[in-house]
CSV table of C-alpha atoms in Angstrom, one decimal:
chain,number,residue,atom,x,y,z
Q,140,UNK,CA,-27.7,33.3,20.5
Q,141,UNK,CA,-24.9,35.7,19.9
Q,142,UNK,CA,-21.8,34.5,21.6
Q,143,UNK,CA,-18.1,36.3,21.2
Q,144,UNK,CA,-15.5,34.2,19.9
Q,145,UNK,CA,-11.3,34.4,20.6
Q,146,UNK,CA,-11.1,33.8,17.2
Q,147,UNK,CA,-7.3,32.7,17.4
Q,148,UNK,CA,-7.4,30.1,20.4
Q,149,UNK,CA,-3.7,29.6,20.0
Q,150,UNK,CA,-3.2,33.2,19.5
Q,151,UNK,CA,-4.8,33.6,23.1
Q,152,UNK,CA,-2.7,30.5,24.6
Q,153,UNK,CA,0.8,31.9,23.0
Q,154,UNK,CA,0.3,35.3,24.9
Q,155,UNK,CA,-0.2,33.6,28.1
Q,156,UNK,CA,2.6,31.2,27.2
Q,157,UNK,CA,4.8,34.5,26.7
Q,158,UNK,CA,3.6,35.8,30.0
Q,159,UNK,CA,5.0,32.5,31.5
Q,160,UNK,CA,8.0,32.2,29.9
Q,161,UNK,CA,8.7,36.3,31.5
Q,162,UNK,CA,8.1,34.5,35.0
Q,163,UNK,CA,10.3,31.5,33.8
Q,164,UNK,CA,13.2,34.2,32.8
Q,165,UNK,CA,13.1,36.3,36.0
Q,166,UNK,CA,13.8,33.5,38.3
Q,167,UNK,CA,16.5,31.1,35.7
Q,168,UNK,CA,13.8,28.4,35.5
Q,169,UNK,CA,15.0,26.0,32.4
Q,170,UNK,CA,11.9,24.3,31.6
Q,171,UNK,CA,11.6,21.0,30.1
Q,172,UNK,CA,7.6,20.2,28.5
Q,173,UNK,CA,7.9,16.3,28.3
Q,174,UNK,CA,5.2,14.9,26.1
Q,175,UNK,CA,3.8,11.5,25.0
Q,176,UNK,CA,1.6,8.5,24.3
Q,177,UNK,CA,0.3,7.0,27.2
Q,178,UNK,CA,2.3,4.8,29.2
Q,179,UNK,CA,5.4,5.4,26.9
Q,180,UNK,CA,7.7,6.4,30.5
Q,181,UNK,CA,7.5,10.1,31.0
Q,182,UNK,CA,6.8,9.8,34.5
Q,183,UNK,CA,9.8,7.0,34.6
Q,184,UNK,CA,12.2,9.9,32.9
Q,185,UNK,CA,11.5,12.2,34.9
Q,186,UNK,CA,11.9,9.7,38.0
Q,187,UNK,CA,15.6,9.2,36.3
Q,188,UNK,CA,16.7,12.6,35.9
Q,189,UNK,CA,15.9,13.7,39.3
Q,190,UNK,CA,18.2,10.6,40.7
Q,191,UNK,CA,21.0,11.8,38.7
Q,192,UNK,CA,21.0,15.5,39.3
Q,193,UNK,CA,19.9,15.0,42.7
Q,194,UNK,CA,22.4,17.4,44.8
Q,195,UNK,CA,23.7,19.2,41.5
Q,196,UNK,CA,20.8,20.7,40.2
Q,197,UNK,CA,17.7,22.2,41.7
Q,198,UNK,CA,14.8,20.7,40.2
Q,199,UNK,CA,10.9,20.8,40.3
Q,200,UNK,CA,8.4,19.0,38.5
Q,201,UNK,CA,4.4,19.7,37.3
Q,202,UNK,CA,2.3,16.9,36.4
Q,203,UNK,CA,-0.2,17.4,33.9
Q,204,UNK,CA,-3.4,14.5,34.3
Q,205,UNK,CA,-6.9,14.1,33.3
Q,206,UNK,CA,-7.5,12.2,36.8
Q,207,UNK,CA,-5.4,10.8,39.3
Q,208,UNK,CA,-2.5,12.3,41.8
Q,209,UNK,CA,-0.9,8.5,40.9
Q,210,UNK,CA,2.3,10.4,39.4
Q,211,UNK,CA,2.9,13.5,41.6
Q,212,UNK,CA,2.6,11.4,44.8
Q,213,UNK,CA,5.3,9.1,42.8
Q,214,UNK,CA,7.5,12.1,42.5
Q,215,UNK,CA,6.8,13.5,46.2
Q,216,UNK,CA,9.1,10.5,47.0
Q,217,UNK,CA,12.2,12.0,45.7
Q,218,UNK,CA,12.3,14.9,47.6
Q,219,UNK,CA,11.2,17.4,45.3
Q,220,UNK,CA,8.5,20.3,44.7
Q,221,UNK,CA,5.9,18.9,42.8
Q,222,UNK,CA,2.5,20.4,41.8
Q,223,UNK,CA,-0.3,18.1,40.2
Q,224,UNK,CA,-2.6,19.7,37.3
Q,225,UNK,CA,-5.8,17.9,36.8
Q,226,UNK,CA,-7.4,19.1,33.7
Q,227,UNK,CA,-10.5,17.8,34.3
Q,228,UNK,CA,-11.1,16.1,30.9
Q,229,UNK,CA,-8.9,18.4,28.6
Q,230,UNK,CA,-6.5,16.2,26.4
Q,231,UNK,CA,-3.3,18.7,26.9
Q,232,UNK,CA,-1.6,21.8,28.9
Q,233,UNK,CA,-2.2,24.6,28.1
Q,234,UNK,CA,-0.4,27.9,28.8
Q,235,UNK,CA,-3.1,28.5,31.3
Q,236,UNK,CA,-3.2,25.6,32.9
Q,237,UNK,CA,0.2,25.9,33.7
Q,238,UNK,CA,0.2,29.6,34.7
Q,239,UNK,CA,-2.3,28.0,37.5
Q,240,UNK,CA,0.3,25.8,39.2
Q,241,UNK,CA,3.3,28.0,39.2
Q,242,UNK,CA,2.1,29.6,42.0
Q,243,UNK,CA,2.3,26.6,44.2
Q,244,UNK,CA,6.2,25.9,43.4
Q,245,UNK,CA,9.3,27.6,44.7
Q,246,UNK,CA,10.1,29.1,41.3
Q,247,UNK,CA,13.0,31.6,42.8
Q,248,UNK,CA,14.6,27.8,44.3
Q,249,UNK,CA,14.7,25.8,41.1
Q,250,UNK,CA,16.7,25.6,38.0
Q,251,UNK,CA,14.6,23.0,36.0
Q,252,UNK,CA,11.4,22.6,36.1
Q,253,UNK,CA,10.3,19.6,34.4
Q,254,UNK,CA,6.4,19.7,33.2
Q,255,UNK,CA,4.8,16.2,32.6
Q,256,UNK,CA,1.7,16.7,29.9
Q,257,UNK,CA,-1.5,14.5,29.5
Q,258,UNK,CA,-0.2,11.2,27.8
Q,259,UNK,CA,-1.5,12.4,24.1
Q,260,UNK,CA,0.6,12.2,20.6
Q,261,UNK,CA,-1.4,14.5,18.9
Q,262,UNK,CA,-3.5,17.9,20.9
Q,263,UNK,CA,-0.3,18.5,23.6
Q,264,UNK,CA,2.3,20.0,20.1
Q,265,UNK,CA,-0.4,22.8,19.4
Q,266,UNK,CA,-0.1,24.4,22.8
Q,267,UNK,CA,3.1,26.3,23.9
Q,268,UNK,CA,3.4,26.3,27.8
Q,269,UNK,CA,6.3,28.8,28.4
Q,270,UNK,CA,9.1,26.2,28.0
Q,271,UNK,CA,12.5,26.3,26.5
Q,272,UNK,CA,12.1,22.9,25.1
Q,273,UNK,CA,9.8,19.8,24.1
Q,274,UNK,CA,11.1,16.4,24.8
Q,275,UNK,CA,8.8,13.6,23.2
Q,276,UNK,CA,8.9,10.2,24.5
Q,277,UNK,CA,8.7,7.5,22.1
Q,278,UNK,CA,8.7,3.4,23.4
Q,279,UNK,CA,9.6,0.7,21.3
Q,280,UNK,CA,6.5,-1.3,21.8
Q,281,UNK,CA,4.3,1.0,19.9
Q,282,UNK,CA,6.0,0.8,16.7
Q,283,UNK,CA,8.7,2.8,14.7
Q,284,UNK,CA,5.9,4.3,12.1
Q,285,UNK,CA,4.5,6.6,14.9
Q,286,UNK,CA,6.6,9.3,12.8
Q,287,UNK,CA,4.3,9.3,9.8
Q,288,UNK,CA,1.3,9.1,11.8
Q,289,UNK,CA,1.9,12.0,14.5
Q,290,UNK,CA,4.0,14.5,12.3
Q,291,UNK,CA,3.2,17.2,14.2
Q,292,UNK,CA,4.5,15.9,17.5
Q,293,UNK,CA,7.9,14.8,16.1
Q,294,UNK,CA,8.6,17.7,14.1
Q,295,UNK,CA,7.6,20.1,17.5
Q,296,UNK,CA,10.3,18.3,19.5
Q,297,UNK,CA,13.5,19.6,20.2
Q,298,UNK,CA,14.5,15.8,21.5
Q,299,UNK,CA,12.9,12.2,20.9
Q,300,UNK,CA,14.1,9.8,23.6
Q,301,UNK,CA,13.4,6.2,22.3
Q,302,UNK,CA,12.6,4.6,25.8
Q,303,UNK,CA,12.1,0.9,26.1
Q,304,UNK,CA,15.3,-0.4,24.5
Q,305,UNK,CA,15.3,-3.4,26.6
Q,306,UNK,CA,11.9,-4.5,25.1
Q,307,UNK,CA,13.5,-4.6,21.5
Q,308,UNK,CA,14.2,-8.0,21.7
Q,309,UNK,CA,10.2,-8.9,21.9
Q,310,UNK,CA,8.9,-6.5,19.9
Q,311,UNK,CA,9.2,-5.3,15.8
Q,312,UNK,CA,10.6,-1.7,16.3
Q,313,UNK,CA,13.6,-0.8,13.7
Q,314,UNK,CA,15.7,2.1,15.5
Q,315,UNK,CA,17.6,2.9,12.1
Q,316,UNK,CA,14.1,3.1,10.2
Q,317,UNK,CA,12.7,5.4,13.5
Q,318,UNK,CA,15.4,7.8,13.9
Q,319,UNK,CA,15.4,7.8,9.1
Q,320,UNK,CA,12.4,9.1,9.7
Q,321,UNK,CA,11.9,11.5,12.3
Q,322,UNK,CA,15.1,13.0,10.5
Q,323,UNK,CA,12.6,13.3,7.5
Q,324,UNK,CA,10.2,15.9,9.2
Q,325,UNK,CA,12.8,17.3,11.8
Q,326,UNK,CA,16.5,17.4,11.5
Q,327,UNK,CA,17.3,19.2,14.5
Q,328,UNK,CA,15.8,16.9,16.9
Q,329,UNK,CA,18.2,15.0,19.1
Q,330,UNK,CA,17.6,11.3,19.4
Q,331,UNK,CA,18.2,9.1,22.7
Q,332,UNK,CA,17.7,5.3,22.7
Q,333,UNK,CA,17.2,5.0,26.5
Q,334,UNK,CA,15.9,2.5,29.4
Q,335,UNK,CA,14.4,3.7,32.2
Q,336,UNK,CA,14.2,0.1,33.6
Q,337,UNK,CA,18.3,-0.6,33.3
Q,338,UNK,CA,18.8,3.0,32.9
Q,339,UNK,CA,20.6,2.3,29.7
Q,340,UNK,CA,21.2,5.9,27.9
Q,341,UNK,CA,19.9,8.0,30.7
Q,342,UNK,CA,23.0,9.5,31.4
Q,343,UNK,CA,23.6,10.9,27.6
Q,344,UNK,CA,20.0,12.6,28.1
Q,345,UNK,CA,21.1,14.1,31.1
Q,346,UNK,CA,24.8,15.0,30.0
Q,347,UNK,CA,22.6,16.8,26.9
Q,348,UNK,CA,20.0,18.1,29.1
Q,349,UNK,CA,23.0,20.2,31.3
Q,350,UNK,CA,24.5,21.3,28.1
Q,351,UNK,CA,21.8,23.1,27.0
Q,352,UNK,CA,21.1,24.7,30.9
Q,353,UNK,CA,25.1,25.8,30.8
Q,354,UNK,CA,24.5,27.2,27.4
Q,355,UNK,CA,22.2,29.9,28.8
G,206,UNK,CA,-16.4,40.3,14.9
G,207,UNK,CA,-19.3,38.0,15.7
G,208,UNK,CA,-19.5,34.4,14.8
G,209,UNK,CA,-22.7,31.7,15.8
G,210,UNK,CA,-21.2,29.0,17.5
G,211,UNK,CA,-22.8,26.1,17.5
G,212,UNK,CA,-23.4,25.9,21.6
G,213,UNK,CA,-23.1,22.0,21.9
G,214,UNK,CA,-21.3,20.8,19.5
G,215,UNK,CA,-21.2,17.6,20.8
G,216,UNK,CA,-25.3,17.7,20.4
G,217,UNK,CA,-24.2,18.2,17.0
G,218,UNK,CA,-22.2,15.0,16.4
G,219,UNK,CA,-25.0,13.1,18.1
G,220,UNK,CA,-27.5,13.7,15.9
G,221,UNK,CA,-24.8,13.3,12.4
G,222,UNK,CA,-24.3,9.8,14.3
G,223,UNK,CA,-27.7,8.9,14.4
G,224,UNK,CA,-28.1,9.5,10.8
G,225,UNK,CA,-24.9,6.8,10.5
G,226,UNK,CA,-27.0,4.4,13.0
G,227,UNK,CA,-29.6,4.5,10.3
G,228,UNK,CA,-28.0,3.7,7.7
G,229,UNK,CA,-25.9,0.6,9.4
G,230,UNK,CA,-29.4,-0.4,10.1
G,231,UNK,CA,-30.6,-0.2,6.5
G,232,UNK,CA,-27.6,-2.5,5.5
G,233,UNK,CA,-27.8,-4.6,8.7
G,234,UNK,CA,-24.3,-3.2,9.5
G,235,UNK,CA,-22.6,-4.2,13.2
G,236,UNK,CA,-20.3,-1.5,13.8
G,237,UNK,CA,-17.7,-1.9,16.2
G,238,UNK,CA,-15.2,1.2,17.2
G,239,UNK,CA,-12.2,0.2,18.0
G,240,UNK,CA,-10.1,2.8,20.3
G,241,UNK,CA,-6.8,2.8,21.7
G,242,UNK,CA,-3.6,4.7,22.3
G,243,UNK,CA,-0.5,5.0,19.9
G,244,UNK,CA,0.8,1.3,19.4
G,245,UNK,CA,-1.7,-0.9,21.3
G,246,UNK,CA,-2.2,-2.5,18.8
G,247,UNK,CA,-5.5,-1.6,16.6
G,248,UNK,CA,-4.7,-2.3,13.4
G,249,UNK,CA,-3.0,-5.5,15.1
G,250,UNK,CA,-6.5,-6.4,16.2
G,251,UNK,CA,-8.4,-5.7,13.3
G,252,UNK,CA,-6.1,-7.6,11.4
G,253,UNK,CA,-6.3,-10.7,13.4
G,254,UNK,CA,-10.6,-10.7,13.8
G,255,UNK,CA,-10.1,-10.5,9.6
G,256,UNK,CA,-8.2,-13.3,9.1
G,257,UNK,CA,-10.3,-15.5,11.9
G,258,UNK,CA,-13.5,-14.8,10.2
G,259,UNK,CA,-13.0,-14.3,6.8
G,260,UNK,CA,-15.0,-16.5,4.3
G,261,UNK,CA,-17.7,-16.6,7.0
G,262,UNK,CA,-18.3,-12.9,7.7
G,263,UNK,CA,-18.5,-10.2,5.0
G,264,UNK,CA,-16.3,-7.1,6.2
G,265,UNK,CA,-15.3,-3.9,5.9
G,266,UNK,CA,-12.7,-1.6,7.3
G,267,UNK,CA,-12.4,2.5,7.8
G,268,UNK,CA,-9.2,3.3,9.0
G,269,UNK,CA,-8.6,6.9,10.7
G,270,UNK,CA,-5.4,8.4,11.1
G,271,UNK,CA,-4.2,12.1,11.4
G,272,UNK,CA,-1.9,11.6,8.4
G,273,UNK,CA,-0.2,8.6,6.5
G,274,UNK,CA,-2.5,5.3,4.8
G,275,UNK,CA,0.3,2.9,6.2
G,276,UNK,CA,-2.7,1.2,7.9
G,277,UNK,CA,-5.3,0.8,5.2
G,278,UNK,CA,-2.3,-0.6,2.7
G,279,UNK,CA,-1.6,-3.3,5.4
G,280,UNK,CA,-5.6,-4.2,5.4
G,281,UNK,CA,-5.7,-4.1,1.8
G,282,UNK,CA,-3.6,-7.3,1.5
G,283,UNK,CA,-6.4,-9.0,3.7
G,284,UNK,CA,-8.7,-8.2,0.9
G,285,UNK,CA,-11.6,-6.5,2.6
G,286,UNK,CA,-12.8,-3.0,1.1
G,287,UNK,CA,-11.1,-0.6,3.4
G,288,UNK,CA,-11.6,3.5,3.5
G,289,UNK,CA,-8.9,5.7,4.9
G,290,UNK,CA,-9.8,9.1,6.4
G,291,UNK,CA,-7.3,11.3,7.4
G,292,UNK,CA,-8.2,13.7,9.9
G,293,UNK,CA,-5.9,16.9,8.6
G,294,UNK,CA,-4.9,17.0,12.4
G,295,UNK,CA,-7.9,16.4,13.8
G,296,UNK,CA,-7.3,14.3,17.4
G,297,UNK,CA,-10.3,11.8,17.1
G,298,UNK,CA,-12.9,10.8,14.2
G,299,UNK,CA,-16.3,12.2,14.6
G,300,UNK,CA,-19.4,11.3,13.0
G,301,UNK,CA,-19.4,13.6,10.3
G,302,UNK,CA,-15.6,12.1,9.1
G,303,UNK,CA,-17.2,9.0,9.6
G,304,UNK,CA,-19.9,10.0,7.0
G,305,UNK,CA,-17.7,11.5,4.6
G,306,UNK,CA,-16.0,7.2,4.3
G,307,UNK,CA,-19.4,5.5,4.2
G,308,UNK,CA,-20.4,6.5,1.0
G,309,UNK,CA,-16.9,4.5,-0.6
G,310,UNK,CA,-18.0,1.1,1.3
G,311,UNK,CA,-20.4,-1.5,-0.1
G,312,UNK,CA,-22.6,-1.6,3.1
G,313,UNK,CA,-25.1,-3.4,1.8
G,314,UNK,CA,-22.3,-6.7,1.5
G,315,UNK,CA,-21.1,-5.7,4.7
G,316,UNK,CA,-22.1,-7.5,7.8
G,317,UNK,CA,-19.3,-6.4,10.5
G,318,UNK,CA,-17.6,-3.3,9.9
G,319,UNK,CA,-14.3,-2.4,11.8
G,320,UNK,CA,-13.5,1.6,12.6
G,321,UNK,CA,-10.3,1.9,13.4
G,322,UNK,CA,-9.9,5.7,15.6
G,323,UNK,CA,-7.0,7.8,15.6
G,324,UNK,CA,-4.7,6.5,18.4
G,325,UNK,CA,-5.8,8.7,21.7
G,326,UNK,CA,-7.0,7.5,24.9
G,327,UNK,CA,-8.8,10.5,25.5
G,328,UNK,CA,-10.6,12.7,22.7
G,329,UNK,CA,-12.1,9.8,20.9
G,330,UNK,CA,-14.3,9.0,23.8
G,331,UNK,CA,-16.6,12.3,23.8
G,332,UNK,CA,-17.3,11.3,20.2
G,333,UNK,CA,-20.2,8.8,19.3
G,334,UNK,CA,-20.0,7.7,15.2
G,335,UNK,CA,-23.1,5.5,15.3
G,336,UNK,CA,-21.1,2.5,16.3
G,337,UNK,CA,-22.5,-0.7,18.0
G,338,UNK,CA,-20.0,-1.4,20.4
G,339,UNK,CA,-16.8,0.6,21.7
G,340,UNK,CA,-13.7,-1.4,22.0
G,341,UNK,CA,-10.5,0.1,23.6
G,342,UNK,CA,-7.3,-2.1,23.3
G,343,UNK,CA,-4.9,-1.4,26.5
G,344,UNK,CA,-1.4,-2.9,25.9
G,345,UNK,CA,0.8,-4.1,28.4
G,346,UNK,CA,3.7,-2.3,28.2
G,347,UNK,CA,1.2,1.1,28.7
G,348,UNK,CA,1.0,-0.1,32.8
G,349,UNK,CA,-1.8,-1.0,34.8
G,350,UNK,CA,-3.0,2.4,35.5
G,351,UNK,CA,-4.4,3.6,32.8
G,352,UNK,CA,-8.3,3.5,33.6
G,353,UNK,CA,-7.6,5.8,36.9
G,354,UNK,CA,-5.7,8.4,34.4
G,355,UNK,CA,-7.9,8.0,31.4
G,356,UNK,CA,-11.2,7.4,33.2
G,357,UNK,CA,-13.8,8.6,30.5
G,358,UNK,CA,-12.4,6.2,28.1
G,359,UNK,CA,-12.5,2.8,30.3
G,360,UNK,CA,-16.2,4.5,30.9
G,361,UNK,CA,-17.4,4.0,27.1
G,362,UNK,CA,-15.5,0.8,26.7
G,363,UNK,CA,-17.9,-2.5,26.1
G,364,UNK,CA,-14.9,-4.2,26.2
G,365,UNK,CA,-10.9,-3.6,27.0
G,366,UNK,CA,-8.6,-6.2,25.2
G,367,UNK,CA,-5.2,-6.7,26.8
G,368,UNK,CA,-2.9,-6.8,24.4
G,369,UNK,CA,0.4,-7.4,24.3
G,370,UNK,CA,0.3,-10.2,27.0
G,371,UNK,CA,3.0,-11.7,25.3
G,372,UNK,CA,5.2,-9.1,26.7
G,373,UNK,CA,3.6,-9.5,30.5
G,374,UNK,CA,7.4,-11.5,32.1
G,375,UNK,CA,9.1,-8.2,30.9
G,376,UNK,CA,6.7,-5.1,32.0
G,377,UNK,CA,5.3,-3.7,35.3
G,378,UNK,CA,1.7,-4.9,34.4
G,379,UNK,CA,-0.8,-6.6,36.9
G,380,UNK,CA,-3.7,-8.0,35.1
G,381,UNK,CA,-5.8,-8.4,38.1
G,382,UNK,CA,-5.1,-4.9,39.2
G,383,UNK,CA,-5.7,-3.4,35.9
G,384,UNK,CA,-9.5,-5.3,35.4
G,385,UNK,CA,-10.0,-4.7,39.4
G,386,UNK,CA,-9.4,-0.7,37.9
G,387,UNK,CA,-11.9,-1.2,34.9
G,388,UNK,CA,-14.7,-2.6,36.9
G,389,UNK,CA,-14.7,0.2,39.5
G,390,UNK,CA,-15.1,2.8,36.4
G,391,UNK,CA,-17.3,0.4,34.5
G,392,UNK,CA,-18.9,-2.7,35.7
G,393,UNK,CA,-20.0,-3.6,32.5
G,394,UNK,CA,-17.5,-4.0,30.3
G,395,UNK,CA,-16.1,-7.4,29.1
G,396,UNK,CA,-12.3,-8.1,29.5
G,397,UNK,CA,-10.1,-9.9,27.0
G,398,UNK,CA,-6.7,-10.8,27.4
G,399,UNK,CA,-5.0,-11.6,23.9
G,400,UNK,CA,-2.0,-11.2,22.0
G,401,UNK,CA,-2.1,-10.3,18.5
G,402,UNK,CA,1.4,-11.7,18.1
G,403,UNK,CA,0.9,-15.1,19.4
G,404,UNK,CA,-2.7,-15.6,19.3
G,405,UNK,CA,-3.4,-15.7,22.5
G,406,UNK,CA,-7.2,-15.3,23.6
G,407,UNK,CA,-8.1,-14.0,20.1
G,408,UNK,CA,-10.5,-16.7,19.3
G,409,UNK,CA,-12.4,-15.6,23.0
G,410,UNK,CA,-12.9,-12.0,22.1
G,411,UNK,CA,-14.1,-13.3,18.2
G,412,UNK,CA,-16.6,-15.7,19.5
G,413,UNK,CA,-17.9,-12.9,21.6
G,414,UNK,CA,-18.0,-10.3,18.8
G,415,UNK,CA,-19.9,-13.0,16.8
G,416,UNK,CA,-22.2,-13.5,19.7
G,417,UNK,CA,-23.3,-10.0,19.9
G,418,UNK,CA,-23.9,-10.0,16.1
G,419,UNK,CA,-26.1,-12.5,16.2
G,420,UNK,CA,-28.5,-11.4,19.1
G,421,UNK,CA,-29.5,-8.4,16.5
């Protein structure tokens, strides 16, 4: 059997990725792909930024999953439009996936939109989603050579938060020998050693985060 | 432009890891696959069963990762012949990678072999190598939610290890919640808690590993 092939899959994803970042533009959506391993605290971030902009900036959030609602009804609590993706086994957004949920959120009424992928350090960095930046969470308890063994992640990011800080006590994580090398595969990527337990560092993400919004 | 896809390519890998199944079986191989995400602590693990079994067990070790060897020079100093594939980008191993490493062991002197996956709690999963067992390490600090989020994975396991226990006063983590999560995905799959830092429950999972090998 004969069967037609898009030959450039990420071709394909990139003009539909365009197409959303059009949308994006015509309503001043700032939009924030937040990527990671599992568990490493992207749901917790996001949780944390929407308590400190709360009232200042108008915010709304899409949660990329496998399974599960377990994060979006987490977010509901604040008070804020949020639209759950399942993907139904797929390891990462894609630009499609996302053009599916925009249509469920008050794009016109928010100025970031913060878009949570499937907990993955590796298939999430080959697919553009329409954002204006990537924001890779990183935990202490996994170990500072994640670097060398995800390049592609850490050099797609435009910011690595270092979450988990008050684990470093109980675990071996070297912040120095971390941020040395992510600065080997990508010297423009801001780093934040953060907390989302004490909320150490939060506020310096944030204070960045509104720089960048003002900036445009 | 026309191209022949392979329809199932899944079908594919099936049949590539029932050529691997045969040859473990020539040698007498027991094959365990140990899966996990970023940081739970697989290499941890591996290391650990090593150094509880060596002089009474002959092993071997392949050790996939998307880029870097940092994990195969740490199993070197245990002195067990140890392959590294990197997988050029490549989310998961397959059984054709898997192929590619046998041909560098000395099966026939090898009586447990340890396959270390790339670190992804959801590609690895679809992807059968000709392994014995699947083992997926769940850490702590990852939270208790994992099998409702990444449910295919806690499917396939025959047994979750805990890790990271160690860390259980300073982390959200309910250990009855999280097995009560497992066995309503998968009834059959044996729980470990351990820690690879202090030792915890290692002997436990070992003596079962040991078990299974010598029912074959």
């Amino acid at each position: 059997m004969e069967i037609k092939v898009v030959k450039d899959i990420l071709g394909a994803n990139d003009q539909i990725a365009q197409k959303n970042r059009q949308l994006f533009d015509s309503h001043k959506n700032f939009v924030v792909n937040v990527m990671a391993s599992p568990g490493a605290g992207k749901t917790s971030l996001i949780m944390e930024t929407i308590k400190r902009l709360k009232g200042k900036v108008k915010m709304g959030v899409v949660e990329g999953d496998i399974s599960s609602s377990l994060d979006a009804e987490a977010i509901s609590q604040e008070d804020v439009p949020v639209v759950q993706i399942n993907t139904g086994g797929e390891c990462h957004l894609d630009a499609n996936m996302t053009a599916s949920a925009l249509g469920d959120l008050p794009l016109a009424d928010i100025e970031l939109l913060l878009i949570e992928n499937v907990g993955n350090l590796v298939c999430p960095a080959e697919f553009k989603i329409g954002e204006d930046i990537r924001v890779l969470i990183s935990s202490t308890p996994e170990g500072d050579d994640k670097p060398y063994k995800y390049p592609l992640m850490f050099h797609e990011a435009d910011a690595v938060l270092i979450n988990k800080v008050d684990l470093l006590p109980y675990v071996r994580f070297d912040v120095d020998a971390f941020a040395k090398a992510i600065k080997g595969i990508n010297r423009r990527a801001k780093i934040f050693p953060v907390s989302c337990t004490t909320g150490q560092g939060i506020d310096d993400w944030v204070e960045w985060l509104l720089g960048l919004m003002g900036q445009r």
